[in-house]
mmCIF file of C-alpha atoms and ligand atoms in Angstrom:
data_model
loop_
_atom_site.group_PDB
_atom_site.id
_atom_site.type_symbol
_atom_site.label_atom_id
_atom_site.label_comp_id
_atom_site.label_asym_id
_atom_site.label_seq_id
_atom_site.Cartn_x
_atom_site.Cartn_y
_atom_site.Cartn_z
ATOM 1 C CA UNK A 11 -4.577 19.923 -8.773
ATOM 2 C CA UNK A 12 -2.020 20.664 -11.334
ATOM 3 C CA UNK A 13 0.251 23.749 -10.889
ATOM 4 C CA UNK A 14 1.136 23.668 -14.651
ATOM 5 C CA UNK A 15 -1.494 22.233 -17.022
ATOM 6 C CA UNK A 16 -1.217 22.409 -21.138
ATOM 7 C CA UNK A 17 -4.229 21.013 -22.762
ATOM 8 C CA UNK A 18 -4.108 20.456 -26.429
ATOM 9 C CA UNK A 19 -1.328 22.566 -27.422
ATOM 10 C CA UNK A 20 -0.549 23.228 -30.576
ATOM 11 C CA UNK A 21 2.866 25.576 -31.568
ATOM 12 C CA UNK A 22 3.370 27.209 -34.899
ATOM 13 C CA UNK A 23 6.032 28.748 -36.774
ATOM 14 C CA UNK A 24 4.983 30.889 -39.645
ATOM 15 C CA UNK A 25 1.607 29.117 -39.165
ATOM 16 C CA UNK A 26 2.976 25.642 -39.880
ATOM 17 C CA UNK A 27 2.411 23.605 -36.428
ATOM 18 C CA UNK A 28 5.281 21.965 -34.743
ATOM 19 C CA UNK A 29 3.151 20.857 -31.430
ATOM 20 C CA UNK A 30 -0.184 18.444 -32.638
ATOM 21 C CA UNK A 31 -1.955 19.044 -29.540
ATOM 22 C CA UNK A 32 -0.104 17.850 -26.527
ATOM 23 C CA UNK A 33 -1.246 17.374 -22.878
ATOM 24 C CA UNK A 34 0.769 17.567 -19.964
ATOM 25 C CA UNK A 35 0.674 18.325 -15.950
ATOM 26 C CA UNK A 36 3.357 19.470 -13.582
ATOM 27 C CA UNK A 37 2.266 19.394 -9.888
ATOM 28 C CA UNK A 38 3.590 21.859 -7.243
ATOM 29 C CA UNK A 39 6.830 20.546 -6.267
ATOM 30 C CA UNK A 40 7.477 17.680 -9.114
ATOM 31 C CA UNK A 41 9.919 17.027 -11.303
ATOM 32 C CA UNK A 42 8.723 16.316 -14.541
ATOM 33 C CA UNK A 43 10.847 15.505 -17.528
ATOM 34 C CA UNK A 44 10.263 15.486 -21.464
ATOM 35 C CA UNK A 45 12.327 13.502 -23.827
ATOM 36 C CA UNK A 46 12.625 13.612 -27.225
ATOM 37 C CA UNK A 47 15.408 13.328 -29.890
ATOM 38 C CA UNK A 48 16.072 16.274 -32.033
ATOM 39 C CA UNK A 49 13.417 18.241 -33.366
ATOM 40 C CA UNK A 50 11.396 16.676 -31.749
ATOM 41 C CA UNK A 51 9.507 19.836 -29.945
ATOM 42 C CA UNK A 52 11.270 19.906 -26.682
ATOM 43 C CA UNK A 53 12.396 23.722 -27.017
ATOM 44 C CA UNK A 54 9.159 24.626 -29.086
ATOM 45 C CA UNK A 55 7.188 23.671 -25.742
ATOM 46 C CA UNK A 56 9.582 25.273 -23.025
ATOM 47 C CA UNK A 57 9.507 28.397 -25.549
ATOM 48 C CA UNK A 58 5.764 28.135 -25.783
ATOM 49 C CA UNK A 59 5.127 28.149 -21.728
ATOM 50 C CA UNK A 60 7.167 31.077 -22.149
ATOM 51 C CA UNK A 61 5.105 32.559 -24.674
ATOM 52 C CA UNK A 62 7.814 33.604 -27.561
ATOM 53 C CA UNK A 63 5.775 31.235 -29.826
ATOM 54 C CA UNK A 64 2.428 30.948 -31.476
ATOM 55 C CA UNK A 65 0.062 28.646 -29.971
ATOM 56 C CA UNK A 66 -3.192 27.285 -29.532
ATOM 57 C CA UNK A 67 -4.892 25.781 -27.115
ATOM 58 C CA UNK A 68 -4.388 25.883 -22.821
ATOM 59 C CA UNK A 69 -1.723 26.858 -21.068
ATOM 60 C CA UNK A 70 -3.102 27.224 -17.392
ATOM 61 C CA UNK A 71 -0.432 28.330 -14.515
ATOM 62 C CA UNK A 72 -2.102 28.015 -11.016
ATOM 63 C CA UNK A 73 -5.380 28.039 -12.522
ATOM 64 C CA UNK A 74 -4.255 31.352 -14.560
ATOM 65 C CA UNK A 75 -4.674 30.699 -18.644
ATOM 66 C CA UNK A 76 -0.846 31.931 -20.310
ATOM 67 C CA UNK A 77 -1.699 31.668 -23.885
ATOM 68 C CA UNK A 78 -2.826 35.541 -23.625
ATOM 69 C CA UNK A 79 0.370 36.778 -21.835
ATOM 70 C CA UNK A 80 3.304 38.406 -22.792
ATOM 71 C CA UNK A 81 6.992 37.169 -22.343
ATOM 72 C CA UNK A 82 7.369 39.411 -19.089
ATOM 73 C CA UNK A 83 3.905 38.769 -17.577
ATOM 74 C CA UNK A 84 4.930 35.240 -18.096
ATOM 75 C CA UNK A 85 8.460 35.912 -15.913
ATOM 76 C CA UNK A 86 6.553 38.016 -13.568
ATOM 77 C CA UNK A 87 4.544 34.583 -12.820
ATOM 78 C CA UNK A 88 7.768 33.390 -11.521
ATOM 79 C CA UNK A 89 8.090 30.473 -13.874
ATOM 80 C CA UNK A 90 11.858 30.843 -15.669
ATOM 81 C CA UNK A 91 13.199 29.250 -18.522
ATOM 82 C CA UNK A 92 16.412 28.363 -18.704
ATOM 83 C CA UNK A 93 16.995 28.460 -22.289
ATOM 84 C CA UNK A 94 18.920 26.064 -25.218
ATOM 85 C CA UNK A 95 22.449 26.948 -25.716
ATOM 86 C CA UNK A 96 22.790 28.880 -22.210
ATOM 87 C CA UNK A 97 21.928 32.322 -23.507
ATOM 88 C CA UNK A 98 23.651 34.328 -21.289
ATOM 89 C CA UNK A 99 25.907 38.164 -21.808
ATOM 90 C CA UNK A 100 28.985 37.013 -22.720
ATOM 91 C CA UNK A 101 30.446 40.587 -22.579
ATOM 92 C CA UNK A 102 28.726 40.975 -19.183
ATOM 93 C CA UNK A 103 30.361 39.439 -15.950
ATOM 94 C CA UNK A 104 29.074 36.965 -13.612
ATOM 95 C CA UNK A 105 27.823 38.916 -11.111
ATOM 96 C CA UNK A 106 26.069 41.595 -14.101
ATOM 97 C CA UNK A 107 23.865 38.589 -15.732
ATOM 98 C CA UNK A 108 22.985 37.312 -12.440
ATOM 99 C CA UNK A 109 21.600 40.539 -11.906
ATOM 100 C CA UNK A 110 19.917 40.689 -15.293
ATOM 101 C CA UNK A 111 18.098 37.378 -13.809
ATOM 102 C CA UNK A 112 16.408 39.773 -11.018
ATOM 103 C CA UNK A 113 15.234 42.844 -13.728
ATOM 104 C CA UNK A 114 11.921 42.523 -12.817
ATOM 105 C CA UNK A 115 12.513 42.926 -9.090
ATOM 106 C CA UNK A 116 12.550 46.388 -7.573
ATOM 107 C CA UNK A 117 12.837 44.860 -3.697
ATOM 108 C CA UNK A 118 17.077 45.240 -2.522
ATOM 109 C CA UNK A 119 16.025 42.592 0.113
ATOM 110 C CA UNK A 120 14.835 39.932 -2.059
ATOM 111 C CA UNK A 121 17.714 40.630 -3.969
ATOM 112 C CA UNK A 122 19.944 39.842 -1.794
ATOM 113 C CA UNK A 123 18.862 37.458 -0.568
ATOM 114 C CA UNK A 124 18.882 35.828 -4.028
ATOM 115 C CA UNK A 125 22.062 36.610 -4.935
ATOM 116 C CA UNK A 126 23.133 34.192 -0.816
ATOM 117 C CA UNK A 127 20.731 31.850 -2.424
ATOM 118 C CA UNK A 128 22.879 31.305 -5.545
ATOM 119 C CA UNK A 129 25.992 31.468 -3.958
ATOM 120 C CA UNK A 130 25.035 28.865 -1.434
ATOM 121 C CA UNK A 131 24.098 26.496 -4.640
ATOM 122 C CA UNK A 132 26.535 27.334 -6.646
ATOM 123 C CA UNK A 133 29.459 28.650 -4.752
ATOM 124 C CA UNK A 134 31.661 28.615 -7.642
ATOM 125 C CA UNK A 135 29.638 31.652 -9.080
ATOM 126 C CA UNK A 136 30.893 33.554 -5.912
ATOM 127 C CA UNK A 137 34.270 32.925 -7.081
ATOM 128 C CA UNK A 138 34.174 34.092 -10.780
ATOM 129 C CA UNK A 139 31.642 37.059 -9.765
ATOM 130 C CA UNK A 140 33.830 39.745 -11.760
ATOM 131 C CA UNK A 141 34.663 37.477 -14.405
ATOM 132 C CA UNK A 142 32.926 37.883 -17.994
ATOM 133 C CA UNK A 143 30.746 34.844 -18.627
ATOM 134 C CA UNK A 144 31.863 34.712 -22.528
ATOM 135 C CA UNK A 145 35.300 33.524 -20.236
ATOM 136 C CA UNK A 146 33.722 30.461 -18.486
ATOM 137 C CA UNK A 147 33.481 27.158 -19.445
ATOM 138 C CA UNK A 148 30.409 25.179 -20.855
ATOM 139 C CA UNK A 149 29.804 23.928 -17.416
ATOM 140 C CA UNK A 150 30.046 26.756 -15.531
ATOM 141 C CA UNK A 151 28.019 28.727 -17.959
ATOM 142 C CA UNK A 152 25.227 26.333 -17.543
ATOM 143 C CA UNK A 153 25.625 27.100 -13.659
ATOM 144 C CA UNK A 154 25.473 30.650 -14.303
ATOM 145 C CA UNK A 155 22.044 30.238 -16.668
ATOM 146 C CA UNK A 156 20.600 28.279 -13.337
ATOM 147 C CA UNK A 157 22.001 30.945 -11.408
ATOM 148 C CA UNK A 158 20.376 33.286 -13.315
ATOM 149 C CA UNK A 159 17.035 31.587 -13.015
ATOM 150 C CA UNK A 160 17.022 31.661 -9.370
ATOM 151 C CA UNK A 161 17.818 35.562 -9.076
ATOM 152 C CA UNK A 162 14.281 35.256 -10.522
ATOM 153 C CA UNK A 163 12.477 33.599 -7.064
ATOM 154 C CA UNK A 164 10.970 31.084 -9.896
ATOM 155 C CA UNK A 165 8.126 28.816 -8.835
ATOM 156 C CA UNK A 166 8.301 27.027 -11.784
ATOM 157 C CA UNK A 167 11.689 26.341 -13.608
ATOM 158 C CA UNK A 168 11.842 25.327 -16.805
ATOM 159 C CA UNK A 169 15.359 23.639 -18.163
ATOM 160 C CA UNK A 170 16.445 23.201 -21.807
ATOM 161 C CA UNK A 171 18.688 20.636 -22.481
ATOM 162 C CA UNK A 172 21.021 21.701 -19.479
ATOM 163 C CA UNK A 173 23.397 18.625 -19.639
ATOM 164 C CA UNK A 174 24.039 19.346 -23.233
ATOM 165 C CA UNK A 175 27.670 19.060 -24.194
ATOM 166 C CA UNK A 176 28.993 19.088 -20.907
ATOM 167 C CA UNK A 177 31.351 16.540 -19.534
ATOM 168 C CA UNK A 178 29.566 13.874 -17.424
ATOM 169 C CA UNK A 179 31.288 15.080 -13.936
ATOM 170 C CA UNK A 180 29.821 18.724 -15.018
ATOM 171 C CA UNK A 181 26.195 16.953 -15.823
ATOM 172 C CA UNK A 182 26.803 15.671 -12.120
ATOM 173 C CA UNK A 183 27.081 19.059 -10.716
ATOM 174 C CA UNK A 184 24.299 20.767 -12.504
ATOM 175 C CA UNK A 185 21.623 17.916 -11.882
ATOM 176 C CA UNK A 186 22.998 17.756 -7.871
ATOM 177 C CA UNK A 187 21.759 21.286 -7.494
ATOM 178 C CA UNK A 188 18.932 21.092 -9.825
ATOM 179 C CA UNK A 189 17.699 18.016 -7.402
ATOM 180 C CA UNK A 190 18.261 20.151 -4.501
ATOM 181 C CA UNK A 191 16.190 22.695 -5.696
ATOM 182 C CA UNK A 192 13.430 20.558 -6.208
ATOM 183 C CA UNK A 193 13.495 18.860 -2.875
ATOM 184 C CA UNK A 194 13.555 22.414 -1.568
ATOM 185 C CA UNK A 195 10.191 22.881 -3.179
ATOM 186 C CA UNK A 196 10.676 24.209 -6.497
ATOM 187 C CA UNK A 197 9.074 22.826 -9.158
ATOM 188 C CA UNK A 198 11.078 21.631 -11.870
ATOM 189 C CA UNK A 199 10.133 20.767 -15.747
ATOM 190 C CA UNK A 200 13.053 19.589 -17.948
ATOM 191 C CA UNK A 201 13.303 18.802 -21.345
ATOM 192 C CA UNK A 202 16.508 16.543 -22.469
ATOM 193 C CA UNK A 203 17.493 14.700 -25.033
ATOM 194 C CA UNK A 204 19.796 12.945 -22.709
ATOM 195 C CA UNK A 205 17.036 10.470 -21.831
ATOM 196 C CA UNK A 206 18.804 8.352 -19.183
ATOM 197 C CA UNK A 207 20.068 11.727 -16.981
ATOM 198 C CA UNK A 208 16.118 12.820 -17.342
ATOM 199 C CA UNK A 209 14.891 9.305 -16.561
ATOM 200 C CA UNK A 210 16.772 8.999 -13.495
ATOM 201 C CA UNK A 211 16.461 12.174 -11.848
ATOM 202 C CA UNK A 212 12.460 13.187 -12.189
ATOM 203 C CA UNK A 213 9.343 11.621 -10.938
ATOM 204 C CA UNK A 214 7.818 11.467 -14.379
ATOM 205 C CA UNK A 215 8.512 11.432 -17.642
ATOM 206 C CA UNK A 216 6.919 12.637 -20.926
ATOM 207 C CA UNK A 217 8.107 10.947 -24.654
ATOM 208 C CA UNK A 218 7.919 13.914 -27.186
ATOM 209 C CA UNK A 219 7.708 12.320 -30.872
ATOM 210 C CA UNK A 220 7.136 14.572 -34.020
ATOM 211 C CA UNK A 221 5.142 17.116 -31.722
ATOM 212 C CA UNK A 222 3.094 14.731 -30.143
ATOM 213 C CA UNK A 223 3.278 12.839 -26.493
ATOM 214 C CA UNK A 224 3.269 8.893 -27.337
ATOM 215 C CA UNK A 225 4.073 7.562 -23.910
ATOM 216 C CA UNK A 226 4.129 8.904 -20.373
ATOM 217 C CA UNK A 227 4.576 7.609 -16.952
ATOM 218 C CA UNK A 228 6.528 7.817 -13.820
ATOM 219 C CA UNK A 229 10.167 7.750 -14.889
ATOM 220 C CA UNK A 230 10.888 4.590 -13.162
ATOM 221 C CA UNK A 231 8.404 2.410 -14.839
ATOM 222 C CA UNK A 232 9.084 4.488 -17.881
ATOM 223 C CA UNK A 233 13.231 3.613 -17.910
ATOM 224 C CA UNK A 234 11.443 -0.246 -17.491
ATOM 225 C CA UNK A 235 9.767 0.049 -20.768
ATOM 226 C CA UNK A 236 11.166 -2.133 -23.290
ATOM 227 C CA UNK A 237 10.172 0.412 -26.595
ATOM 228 C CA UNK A 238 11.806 3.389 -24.388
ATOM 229 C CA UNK A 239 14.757 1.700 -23.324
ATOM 230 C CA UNK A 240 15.442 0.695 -27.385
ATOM 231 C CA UNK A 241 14.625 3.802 -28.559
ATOM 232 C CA UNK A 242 16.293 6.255 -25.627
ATOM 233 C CA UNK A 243 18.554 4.178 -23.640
ATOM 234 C CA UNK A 244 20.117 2.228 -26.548
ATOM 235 C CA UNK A 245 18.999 -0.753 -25.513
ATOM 236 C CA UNK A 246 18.725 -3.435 -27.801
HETATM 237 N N1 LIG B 19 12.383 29.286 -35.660
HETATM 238 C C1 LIG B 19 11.884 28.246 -36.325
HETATM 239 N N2 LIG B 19 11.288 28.376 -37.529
HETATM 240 C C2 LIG B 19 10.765 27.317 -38.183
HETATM 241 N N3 LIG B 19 10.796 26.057 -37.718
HETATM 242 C C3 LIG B 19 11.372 25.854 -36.527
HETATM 243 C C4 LIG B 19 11.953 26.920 -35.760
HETATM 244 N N4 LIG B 19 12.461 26.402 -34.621
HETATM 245 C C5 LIG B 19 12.204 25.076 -34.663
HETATM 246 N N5 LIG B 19 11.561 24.738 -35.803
HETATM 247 C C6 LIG B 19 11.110 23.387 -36.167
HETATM 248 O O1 LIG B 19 10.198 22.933 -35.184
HETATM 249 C C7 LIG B 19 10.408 21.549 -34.883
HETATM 250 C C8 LIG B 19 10.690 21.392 -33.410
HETATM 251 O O2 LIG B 19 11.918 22.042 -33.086
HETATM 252 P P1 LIG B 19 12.469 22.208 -31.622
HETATM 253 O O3 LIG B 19 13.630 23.148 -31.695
HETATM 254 O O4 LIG B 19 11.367 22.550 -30.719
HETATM 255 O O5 LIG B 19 12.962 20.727 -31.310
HETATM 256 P P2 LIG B 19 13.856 20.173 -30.120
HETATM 257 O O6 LIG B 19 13.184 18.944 -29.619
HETATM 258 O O7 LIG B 19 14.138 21.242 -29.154
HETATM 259 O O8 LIG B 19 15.199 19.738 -30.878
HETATM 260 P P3 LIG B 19 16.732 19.731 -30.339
HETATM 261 O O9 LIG B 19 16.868 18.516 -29.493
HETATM 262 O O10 LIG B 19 17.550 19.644 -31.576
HETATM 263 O O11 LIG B 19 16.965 20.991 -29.565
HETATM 264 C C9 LIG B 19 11.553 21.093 -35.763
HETATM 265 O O12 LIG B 19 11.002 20.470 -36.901
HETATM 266 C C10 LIG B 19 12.241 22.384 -36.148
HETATM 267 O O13 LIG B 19 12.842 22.279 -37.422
HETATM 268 MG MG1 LIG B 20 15.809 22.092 -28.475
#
């Protein structure tokens, strides 16, 4: 059975659709990717799982329908988004937007024991706790928005474009732990436009065109495919 399931979505902005009715799953425990090139829908879906967008259709977390939820109902699911652009509080420290991350938890304990859970990942966090994020670099920022995410206890974690305009040994780092995660149980859907990075590193793999899924398959046989490779990989 699917843990995530989106039926015939369709997104709007100022009732103009973006999303033409696209299907996807995400079992318990996968790692599903979706590329696309730019503007192609990838944040418009993440955004609409997260319910800051208009939409129609199904949106179905462990057999729960989303489309009627607010942001925070959708948070208090457990499923986190880590957003485009690493949104974090620049002005804040480290250690104060990690703790933004757990807002919605009352429970010192679990906490806690996020905050070990983070560090353990992501030691350099522990380092720069009293630092102000605005300070960090790209890369470490992007830790901090995973870090973030998992102050949350997610059960589904949704990525935007994570490896964007980092520096390949800093794409490295982020995907190591993001891979951990995931063999640790958590169930991971990423959106990329670095195809190759998302090809390589899920078990399957949505193509996003224009707002509408035109191929789909495990992300092996998917990096195999002569049209992806061309129009993803550079391939000629
Ligand atoms: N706030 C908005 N208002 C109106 N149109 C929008 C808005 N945000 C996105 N769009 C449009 O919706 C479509 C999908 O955009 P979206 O940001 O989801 O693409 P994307 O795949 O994430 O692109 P990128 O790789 O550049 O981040 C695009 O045509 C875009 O211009
Ligand atoms: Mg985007």
């Amino acid at each position: 059975m699917p843990w995530l399931e989106i039926k015939n979505l369709m997104a709007f902005y100022h009732g103009i659709p973006v999303i033409h009715g696209v299907s996807l799953q995400v079992g318990r425990g996968d790692f599903v990717s979706v590329i696309g090139s730019n503007g192609a829908g990838k944040t418009t879906l993440l955004r609409s799982i997260s319910r800051l967008v208009t939409v129609k259709g199904y949106i179905g977390f462990d057999g729960k329908d989303l489309t009627r939820l607010k942001p925070t109902d959708v948070i208090k699911r457990r499923i986190i988004h880590c957003p485009e652009g690493r949104l974090l509080f620049p002005n804040m420290t480290v250690y104060q937007n990690l703790m933004m991350g757990a807002y919605l938890l009352h429970d010192k304990e679990k906490i806690n024991s996020g905050l070990e859970r983070v560090f353990e990942y992501l030691p350099i966090l522990s380092k720069r706790q009293t630092q102000l994020a605005g300070t960090l670099s790209g890369g470490e920022q992007q830790m901090l928005v995973v870090g973030r995410a998992i102050m949350g206890r997610p059960k589904l974690l949704t990525l935007d474009e994570p490896s964007f305009g980092l520096a390949p040994l800093m794409i490295d780092a982020i995907i190591d732990v993001i891979q951990k995660l995931n063999e640790e149980g958590l169930t991971v859907l990423l959106v990329e436009q670095n195809a190759a990075l998302a090809l390589e590193f899920s078990n399957f793999t949505y193509v996003l065109e224009e707002g509408q899924i035109i191929s789909q398959g495990s992300s092996r046989e998917l990096a195999e495919d002569p049209a992806v490779a061309k129009a993803y990989l550079g391939m000629t």
